[in-house]
XYZ file of C-alpha atoms in Angstrom:
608
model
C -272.057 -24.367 97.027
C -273.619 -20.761 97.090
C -275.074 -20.360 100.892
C -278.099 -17.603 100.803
C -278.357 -15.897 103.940
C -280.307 -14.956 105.932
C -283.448 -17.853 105.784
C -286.268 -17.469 108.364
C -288.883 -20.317 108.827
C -291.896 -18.740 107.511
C -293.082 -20.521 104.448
C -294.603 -18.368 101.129
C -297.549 -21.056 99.773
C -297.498 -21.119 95.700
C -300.780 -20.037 94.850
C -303.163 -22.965 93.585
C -302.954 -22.577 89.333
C -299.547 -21.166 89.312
C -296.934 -22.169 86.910
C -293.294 -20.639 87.861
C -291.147 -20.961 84.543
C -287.291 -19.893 84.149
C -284.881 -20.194 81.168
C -281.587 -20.019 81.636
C -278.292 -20.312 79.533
C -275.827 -23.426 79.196
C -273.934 -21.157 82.383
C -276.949 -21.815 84.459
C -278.110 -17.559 84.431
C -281.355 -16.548 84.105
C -281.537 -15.499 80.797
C -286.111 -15.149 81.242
C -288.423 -15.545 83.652
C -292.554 -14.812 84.163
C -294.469 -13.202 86.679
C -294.931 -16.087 89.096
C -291.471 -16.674 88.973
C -291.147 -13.190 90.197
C -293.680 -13.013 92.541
C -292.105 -16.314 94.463
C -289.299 -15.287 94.652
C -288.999 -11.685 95.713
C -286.655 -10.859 93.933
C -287.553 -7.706 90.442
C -287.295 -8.668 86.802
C -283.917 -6.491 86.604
C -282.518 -8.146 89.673
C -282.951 -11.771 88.663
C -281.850 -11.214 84.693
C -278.432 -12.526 84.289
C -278.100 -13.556 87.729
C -277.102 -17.580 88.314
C -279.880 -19.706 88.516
C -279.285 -20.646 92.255
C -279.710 -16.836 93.826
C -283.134 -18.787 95.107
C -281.314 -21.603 96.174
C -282.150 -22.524 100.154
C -279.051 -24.118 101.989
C -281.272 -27.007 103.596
C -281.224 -28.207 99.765
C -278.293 -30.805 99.945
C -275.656 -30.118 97.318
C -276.429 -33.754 95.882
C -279.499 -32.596 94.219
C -277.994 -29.627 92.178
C -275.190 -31.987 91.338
C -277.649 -35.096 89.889
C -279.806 -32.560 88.222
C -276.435 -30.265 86.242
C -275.532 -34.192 85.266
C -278.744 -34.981 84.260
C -279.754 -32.321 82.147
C -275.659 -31.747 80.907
C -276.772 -35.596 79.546
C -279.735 -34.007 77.447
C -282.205 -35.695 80.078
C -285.245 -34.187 81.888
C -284.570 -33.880 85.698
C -287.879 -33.611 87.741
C -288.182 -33.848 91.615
C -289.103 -31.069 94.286
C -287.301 -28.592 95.465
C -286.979 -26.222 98.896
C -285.976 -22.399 97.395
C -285.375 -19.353 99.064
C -287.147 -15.973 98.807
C -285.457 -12.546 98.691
C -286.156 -11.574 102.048
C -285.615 -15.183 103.687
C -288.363 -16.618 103.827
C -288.989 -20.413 102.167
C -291.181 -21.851 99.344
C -291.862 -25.460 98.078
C -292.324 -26.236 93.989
C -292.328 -29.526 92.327
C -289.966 -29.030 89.482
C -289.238 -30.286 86.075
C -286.345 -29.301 84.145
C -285.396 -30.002 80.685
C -283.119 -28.974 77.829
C -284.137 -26.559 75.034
C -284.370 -28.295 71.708
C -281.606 -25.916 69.989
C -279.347 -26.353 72.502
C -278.998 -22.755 74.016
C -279.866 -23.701 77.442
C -282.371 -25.084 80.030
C -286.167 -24.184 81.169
C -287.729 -25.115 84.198
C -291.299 -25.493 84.748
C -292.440 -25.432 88.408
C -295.947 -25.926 90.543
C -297.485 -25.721 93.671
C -296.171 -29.341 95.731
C -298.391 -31.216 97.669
C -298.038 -32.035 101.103
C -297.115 -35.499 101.001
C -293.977 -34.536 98.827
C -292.948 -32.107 100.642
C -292.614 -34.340 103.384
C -291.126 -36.723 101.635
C -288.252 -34.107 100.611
C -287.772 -33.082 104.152
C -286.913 -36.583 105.237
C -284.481 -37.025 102.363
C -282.933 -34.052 102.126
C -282.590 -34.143 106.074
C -280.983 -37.719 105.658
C -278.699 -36.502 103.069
C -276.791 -34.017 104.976
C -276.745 -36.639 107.845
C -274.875 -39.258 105.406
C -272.738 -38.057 102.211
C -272.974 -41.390 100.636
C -276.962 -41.094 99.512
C -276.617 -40.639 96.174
C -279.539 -39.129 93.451
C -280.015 -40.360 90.152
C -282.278 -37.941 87.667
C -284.194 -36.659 90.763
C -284.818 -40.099 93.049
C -282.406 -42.203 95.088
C -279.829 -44.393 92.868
C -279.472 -47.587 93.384
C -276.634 -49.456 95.767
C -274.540 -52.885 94.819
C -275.624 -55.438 91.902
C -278.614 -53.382 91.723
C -276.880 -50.061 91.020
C -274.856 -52.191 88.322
C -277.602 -53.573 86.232
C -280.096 -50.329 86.417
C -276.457 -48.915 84.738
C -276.034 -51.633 82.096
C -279.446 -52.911 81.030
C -280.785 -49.540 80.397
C -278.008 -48.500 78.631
C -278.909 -51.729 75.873
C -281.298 -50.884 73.318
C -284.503 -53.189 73.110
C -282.993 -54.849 69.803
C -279.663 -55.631 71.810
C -281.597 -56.881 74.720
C -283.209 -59.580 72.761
C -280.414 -60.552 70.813
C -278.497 -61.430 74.080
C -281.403 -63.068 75.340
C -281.620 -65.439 72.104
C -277.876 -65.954 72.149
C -277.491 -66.980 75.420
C -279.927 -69.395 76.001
C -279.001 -70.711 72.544
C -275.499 -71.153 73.716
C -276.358 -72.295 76.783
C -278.769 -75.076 75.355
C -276.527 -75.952 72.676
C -273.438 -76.637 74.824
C -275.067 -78.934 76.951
C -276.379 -81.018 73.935
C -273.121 -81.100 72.162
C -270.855 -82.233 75.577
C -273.466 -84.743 76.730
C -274.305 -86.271 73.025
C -270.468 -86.545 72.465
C -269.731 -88.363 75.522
C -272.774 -90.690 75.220
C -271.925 -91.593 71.796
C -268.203 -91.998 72.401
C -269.417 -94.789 75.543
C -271.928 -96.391 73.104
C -269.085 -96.926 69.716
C -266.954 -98.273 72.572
C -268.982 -100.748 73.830
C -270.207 -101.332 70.091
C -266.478 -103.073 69.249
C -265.324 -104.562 72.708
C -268.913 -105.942 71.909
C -268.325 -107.073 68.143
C -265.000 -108.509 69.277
C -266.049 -110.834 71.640
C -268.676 -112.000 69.748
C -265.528 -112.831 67.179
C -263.486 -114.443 69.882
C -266.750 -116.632 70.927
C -267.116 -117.589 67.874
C -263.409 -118.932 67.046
C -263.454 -120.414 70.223
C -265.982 -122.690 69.987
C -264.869 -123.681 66.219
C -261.121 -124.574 68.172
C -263.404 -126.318 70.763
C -265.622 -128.490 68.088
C -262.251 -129.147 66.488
C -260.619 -130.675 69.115
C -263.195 -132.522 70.764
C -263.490 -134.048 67.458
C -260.042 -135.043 67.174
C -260.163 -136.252 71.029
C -257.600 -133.944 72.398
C -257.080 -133.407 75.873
C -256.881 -129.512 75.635
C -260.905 -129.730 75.014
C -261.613 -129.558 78.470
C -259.210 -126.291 79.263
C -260.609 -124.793 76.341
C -264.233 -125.260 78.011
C -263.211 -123.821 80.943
C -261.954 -120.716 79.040
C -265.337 -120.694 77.311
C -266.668 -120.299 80.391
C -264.463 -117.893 81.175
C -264.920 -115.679 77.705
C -268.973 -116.233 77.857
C -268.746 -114.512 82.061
C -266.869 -111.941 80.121
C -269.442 -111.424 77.579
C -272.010 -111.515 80.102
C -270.137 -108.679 81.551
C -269.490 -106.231 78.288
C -273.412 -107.352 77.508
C -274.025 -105.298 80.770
C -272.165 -102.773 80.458
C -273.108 -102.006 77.226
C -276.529 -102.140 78.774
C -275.486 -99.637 81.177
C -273.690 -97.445 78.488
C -276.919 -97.342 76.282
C -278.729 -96.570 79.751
C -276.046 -93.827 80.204
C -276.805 -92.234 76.686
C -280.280 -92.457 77.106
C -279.827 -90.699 80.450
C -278.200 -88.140 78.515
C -280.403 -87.510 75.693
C -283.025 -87.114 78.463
C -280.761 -84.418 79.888
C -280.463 -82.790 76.751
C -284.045 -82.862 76.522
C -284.384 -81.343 79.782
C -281.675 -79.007 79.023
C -283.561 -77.713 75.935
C -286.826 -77.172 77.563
C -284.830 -74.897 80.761
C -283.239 -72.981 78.227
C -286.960 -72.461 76.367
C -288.315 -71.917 79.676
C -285.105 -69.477 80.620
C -286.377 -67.886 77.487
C -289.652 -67.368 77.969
C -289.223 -65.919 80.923
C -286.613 -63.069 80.060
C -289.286 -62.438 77.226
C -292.041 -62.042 79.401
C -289.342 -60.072 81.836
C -288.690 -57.783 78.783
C -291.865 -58.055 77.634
C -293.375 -56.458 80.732
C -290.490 -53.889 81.371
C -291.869 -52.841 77.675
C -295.314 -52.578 78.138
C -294.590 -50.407 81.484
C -292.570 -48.210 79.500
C -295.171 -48.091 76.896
C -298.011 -47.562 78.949
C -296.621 -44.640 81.426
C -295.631 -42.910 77.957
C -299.168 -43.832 76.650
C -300.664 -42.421 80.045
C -298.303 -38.867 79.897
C -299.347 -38.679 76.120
C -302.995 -39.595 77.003
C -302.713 -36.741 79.884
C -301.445 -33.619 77.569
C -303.487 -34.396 74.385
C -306.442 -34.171 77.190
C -305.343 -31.024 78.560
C -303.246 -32.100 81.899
C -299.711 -30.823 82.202
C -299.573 -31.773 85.402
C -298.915 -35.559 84.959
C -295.773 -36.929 86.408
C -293.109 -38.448 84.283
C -292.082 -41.910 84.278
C -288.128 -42.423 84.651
C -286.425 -42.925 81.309
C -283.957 -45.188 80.268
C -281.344 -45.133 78.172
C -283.600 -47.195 75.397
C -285.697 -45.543 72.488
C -288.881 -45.633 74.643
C -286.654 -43.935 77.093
C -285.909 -41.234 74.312
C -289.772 -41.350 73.900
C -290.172 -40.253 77.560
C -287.368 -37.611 77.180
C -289.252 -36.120 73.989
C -292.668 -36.332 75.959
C -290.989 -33.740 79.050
C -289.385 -31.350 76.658
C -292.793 -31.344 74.919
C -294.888 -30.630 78.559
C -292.379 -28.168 79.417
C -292.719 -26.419 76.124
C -296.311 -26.743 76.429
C -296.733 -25.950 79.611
C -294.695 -22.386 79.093
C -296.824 -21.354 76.260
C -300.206 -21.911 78.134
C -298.669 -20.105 80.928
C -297.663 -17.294 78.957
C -301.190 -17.125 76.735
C -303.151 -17.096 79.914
C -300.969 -14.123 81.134
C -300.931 -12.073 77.686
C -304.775 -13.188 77.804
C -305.199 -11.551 81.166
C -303.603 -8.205 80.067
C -305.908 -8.265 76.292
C -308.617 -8.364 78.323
C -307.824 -6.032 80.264
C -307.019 -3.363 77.483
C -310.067 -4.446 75.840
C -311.885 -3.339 78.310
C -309.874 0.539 78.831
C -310.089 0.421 74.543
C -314.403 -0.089 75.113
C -314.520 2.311 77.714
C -312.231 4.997 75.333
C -314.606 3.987 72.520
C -317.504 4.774 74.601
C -316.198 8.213 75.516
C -315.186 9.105 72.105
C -318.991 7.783 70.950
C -320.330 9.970 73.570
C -318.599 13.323 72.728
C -319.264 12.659 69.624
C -322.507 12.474 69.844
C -322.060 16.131 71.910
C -320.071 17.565 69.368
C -323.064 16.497 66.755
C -325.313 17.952 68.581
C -323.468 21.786 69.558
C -322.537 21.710 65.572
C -326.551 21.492 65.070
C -327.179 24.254 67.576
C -324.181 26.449 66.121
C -326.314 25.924 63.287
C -329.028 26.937 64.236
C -327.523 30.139 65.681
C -326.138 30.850 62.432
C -329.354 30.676 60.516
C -330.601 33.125 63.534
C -327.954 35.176 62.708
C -328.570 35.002 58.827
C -331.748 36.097 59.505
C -331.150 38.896 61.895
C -328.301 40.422 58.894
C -331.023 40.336 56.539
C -333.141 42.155 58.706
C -330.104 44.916 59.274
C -329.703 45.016 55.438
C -333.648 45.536 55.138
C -333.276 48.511 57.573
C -330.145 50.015 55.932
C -331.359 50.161 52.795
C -334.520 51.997 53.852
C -331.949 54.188 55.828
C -330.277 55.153 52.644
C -333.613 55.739 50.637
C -334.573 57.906 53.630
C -331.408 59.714 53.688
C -331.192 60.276 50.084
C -334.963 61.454 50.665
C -333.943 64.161 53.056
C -330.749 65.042 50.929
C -333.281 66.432 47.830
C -335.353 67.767 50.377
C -332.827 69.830 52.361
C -331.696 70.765 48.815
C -335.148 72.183 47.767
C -334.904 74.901 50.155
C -336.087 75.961 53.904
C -339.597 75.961 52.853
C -339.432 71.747 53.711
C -337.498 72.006 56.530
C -340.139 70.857 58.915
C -340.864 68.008 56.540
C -336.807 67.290 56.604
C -336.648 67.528 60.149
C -339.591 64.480 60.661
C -337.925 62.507 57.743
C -334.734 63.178 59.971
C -336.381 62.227 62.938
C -337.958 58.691 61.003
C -333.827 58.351 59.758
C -333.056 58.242 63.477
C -335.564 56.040 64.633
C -334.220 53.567 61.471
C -331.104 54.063 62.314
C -331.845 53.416 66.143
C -333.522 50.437 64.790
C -330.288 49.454 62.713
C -327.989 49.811 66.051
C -330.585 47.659 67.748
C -330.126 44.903 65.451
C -326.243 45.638 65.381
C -326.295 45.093 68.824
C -328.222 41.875 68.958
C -325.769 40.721 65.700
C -322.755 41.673 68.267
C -324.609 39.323 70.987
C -325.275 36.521 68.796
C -321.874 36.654 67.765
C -320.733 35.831 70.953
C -323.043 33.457 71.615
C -321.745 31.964 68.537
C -317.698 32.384 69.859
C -319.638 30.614 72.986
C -320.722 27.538 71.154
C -317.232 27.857 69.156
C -315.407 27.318 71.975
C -317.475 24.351 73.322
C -316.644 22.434 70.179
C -313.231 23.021 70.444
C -313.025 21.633 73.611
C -315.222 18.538 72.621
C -312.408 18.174 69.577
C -309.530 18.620 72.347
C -311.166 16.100 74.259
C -311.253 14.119 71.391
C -308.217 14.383 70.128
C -306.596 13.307 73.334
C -309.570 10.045 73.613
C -308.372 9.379 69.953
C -304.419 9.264 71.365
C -305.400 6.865 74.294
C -307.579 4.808 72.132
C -303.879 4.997 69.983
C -301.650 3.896 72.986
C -304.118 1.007 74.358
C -304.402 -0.802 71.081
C -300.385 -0.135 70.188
C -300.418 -2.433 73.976
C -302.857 -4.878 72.142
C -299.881 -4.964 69.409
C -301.190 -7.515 66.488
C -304.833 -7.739 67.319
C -304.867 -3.974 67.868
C -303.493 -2.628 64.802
C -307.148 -2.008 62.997
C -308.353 -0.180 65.902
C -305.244 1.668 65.547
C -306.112 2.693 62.298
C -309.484 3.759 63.329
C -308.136 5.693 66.552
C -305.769 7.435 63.824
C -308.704 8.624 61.863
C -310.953 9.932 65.455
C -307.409 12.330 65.383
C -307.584 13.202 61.816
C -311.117 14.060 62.606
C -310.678 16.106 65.497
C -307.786 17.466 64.165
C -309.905 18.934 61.127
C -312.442 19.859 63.394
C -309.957 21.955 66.031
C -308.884 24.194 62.503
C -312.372 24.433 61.626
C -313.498 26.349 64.614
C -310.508 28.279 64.682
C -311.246 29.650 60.904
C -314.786 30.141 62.349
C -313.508 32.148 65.536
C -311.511 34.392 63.110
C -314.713 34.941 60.780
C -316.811 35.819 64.014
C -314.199 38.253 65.322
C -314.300 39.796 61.861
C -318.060 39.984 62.338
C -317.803 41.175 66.107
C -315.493 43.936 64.632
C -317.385 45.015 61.982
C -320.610 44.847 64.035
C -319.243 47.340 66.493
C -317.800 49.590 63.909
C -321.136 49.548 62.451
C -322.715 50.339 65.679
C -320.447 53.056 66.320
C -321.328 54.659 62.744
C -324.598 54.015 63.454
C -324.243 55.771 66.985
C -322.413 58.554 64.919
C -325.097 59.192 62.735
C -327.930 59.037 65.357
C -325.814 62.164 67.061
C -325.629 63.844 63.740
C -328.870 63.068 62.708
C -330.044 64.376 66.037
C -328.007 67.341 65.663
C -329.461 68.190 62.177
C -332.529 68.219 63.378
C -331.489 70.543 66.229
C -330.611 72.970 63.801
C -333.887 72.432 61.066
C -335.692 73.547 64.133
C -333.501 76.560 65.222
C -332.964 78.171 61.705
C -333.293 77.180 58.259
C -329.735 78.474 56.960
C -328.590 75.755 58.746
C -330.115 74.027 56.046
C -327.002 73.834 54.033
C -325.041 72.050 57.083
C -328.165 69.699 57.511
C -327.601 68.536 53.889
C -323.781 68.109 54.554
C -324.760 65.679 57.760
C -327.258 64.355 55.545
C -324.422 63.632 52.785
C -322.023 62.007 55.379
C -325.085 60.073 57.465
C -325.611 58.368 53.657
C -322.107 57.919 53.751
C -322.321 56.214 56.653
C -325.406 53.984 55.472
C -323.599 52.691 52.494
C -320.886 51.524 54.810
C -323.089 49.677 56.733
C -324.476 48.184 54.047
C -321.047 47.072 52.995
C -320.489 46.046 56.400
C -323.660 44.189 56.163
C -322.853 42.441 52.515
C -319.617 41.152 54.598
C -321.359 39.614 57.132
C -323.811 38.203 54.765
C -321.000 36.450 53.104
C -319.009 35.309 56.102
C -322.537 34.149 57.690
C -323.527 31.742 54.662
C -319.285 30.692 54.820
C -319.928 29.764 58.545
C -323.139 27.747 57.753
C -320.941 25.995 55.300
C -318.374 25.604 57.630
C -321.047 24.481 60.317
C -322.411 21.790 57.840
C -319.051 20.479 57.070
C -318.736 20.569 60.942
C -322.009 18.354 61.610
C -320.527 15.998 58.999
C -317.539 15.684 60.691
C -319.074 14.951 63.708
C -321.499 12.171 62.373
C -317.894 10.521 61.092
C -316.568 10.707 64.253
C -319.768 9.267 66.337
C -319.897 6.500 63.268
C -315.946 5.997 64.024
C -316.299 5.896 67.699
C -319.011 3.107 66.908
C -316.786 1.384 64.934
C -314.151 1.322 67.155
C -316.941 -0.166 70.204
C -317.577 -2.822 68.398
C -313.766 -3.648 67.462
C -313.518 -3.657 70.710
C -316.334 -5.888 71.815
C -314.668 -7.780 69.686
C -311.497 -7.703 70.896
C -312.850 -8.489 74.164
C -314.823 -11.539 73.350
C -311.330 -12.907 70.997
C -309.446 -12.544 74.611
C -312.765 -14.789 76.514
C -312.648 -17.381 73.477
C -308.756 -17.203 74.034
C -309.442 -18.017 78.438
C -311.808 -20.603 77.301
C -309.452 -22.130 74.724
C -306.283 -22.221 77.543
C -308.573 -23.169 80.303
C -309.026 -26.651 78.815
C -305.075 -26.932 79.753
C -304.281 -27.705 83.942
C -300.908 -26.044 84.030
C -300.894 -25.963 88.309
């Protein structure tokens, strides 16, 4: 026997409600195990797969035990009785245990719980007496039986319940039948017996006293010998008259006996059908009570001993049935434990994605807004360009009509500059709403990072919740989807702005450009009017500059009204997303009240 060492004496108390289960193959090696069965024993998942059953076993357990309980369950029987194991690091634990064999065959599962005081001490002192004397013997998990005893708990068992009254019948029919037929045959023998000695001497009487009546008649002397042998022959009737008496007294005695006979063998009867009678309804009852106990919810009733019979097959049926039962509510409470708890991580993702979504809604309305501003503030620039082109082509036919309007050239010059000041102005605040815009741009693509990587949680705690998670898979897929759209929206919105930012500032230098020029033209109005000929030339090329930006401007125009399309399709997406993230709380809250309904549901069992 394998001897586990080291062992120390402090005990590890089975939590109240736990239910240690094991499988193991036809070898006896753990083939599956839960958590409790874990936690007992010390020992990791990885370290007890594979392993023989008795790496727990303690050495104070008597080698007995594992013997009856190999036999039992080797017999297709349920073995039940409780059992001292060892822990990983030495220390001790005490289970009541009930093992049984797995309908296909394929090997064995034990179910174990917390044992109660009063067994355990009741173990000690056995297992204790056990190692003090070889001889105890176990039988299915309690102490076999010794002599005559041990003999008839083998052989009556073994009968089936038909066989048992069969035997019954036959023997006291035998029994009472034997008697009759010696005691009848004897009597009647006696009685025919007496019945001819008795119907010869009435014969001999009667030819005696016709001799006797003859030869008294004819005066012989031989008539008085022949009276004494009357005499003689009547004493002997008198005697076969008596015993014949005493013969028919005999055969009554004997029929009486019969009689008597009859009724012990009834009675004999009766009894061994009451005997079997009660052994039945024992049998029937403690299977009644054990079926009574799991169809109410209590695993935790204990097992009558079964016989070899077909209520003792009942019984066996019964513990394979517990243990089977008792495993699954085990295992639902644990899997119920762990959907609840990603039903509430899914809830809280759900609420976060809800929540940013909501965010990102609301920075797509203010991009929105700041687009319309912008809008407006191009439209403005365009206004102001376009009078800076009538005002240049103004000064171009007035430089052209000679010096006599140079002073009038000069102010239209100077009222070009101030437009064109005006123009930078606005280019300016264009270039600072566009990266206030860029701002806002990068906000959102943060909120659709954040997103995205909510959405792949959300993704990874329902693929945990495996079946009853696969719709808020599908939903978590689509939060990506979303945020994945959203994420290449804002970048094709960053590359419009930067196109905007760069032709804002090339239109503010231009602008800048022409200002100097401008400024320099009317310089030289003032100084001389043959300079009149290079005003119109920086007259030509400030127009020249105008009409750019008013291309410039058209651009922006275009790529504004693209970006409040964009920023529409944006604030839709967003409003998806929040109703998505909504969706997905309430699957959730779903989820979550499926896994309390499941509790409830496995809380009517008492597994420990």
């Amino acid at each position: 026997m394998r001897n586990n060492q080291p062992v120390s004496q402090n005990e590890y108390v089975i939590p109240d409600g736990a239910a240690i289960i094991s499988r193991t193959d036809r070898d006896g090696k753990i083939t599956d195990c839960n958590s409790e069965f874990i936690a007992a024993s010390g020992f990791t998942h990885d370290e007890l797969i594979g392993q023989p059953h008795n790496i727990v076993r303690h050495p104070d357990m008597p080698s007995e035990a594992y013997r009856d309980m190999w036999d039992t369950l080797s017999r297709g029987r349920p073995w039940s009785g409780t059992v001292k194991n060892r822990r990983k690091n030495g220390d001790f634990y005490w289970v009541r245990a009930t093992a049984t064999p797995l309908p296909d065959g394929s090997g064995y599962m034990s179910v174990r719980i917390k044992a109660s005081r009063s067994e355990i001490s009741g173990a000690e002192a056995l297992y204790a007496q056990m190692q003090r004397d070889p001889s105890i013997l176990l039988q299915e998990g309690r102490l076999a039986p010794r002599g005559i005893a041990a003999l008839a708990q083998r052989i009556v068992p073994a009968l089936s319940i038909g066989t048992r009254i069969y035997l019954l019948t036959a023997f006291t029919t035998v029994i009472g039948v034997g008697f009759g037929i010696v005691g009848l045959k004897d009597a009647a023998q006696a009685r025919d017996a007496l019945k001819q000695h008795q119907g010869a001497q009435v014969e001999i009487t009667q030819q005696f006293t016709s001799l006797s009546a003859q030869l008294r008649a004819s005066g012989s002397p031989d008539a008085s010998g022949l009276d004494q042998l009357g005499e003689t022959l009547r004493r002997q009737g008198d005697a076969a008259q008596a015993e014949y008496t005493r013969a028919e007294a005999r055969y009554q005695d004997l029929l009486q006996l019969f009689i008597g006979l009859g009724a012990v063998g009834l009675l004999a009867a009766a009894l061994g059908a009451v005997a079997l009678t009660h052994r039945l309804r024992q049998s029937v009852d403690a299977g009644k009570g054990v079926a009574e106990a799991i169809a109410s919810g209590n695993l935790l009733q204990p097992l009558p001993q079964a016989g070899n019979d077909e209520l003792g097959a009942l019984i066996i049926h019964l513990a394979v049935m517990r243990n089977n039962l008792h495993e699954l509510i085990a295992s639902i409470r644990n899997q119920v434990n762990t959907l609840l708890t990603n039903a509430r991580q899914l809830s809280q993702t759900a609420g976060d994605t809800h929540r940013l979504a909501e965010e990102q809604s609301e920075s797509a309305s203010a991009m929105a807004a700041a687009v319309e501003q912008l809008s407006v503030s191009i439209d403005h620039i365009g206004d102001h360009a376009r009078e800076s082109r009538e005002l240049s082509e103004g000064s171009g036919s007035q430089a052209s009509s000679g010096a006599s309007v140079i002073t009038a050239a000069a102010g239209e010059m100077r009222a070009i500059a101030e437009s064109v000041n005006e123009s930078a102005n606005s280019v300016r605040d264009l270039e600072s709403l566009s990266g206030d815009i860029s701002m806002i741009v990068a906000v959102i693509r943060d909120i659709a990072d954040q997103t995205n990587l909510l959405a792949l949680n959300a993704a990874i705690e329902a693929a945990r919740a495996g079946e009853s998670g696969r719709g808020f898979a599908v939903v978590a897929d689509e939060v990506r989807k979303l945020a994945e759209r959203t994420t290449n929206s804002t970048a094709e919105i960053t590359t419009m702005i930067e196109r905007i930012q760069s032709a804002t500032r090339g239109a503010a230098d231009d602008m800048e450009a022409g200002v100097t020029r401008v400024a320099r033209g009317v310089s030289l109005a003032a100084e001389a009017g043959a300079t009149v000929g290079s005003i119109q030339d920086s007259t030509q090329r400030v127009l020249a500059s105008v009409a750019g930006i008013t291309l410039g401007l058209e651009e922006q125009s275009t790529a504004a009204r693209d970006i409040a399309q964009r920023v529409e399709r944006i604030a839709g997406t967003s409003e998806s997303n929040a109703a998505s993230a909504a969706t997905l709380t309430r699957a959730a809250g779903e989820l979550a009240e499926l896994s309390r309904q499941l509790e409830v549901v496995s809380g009517r069992f008492r597994i420990a």
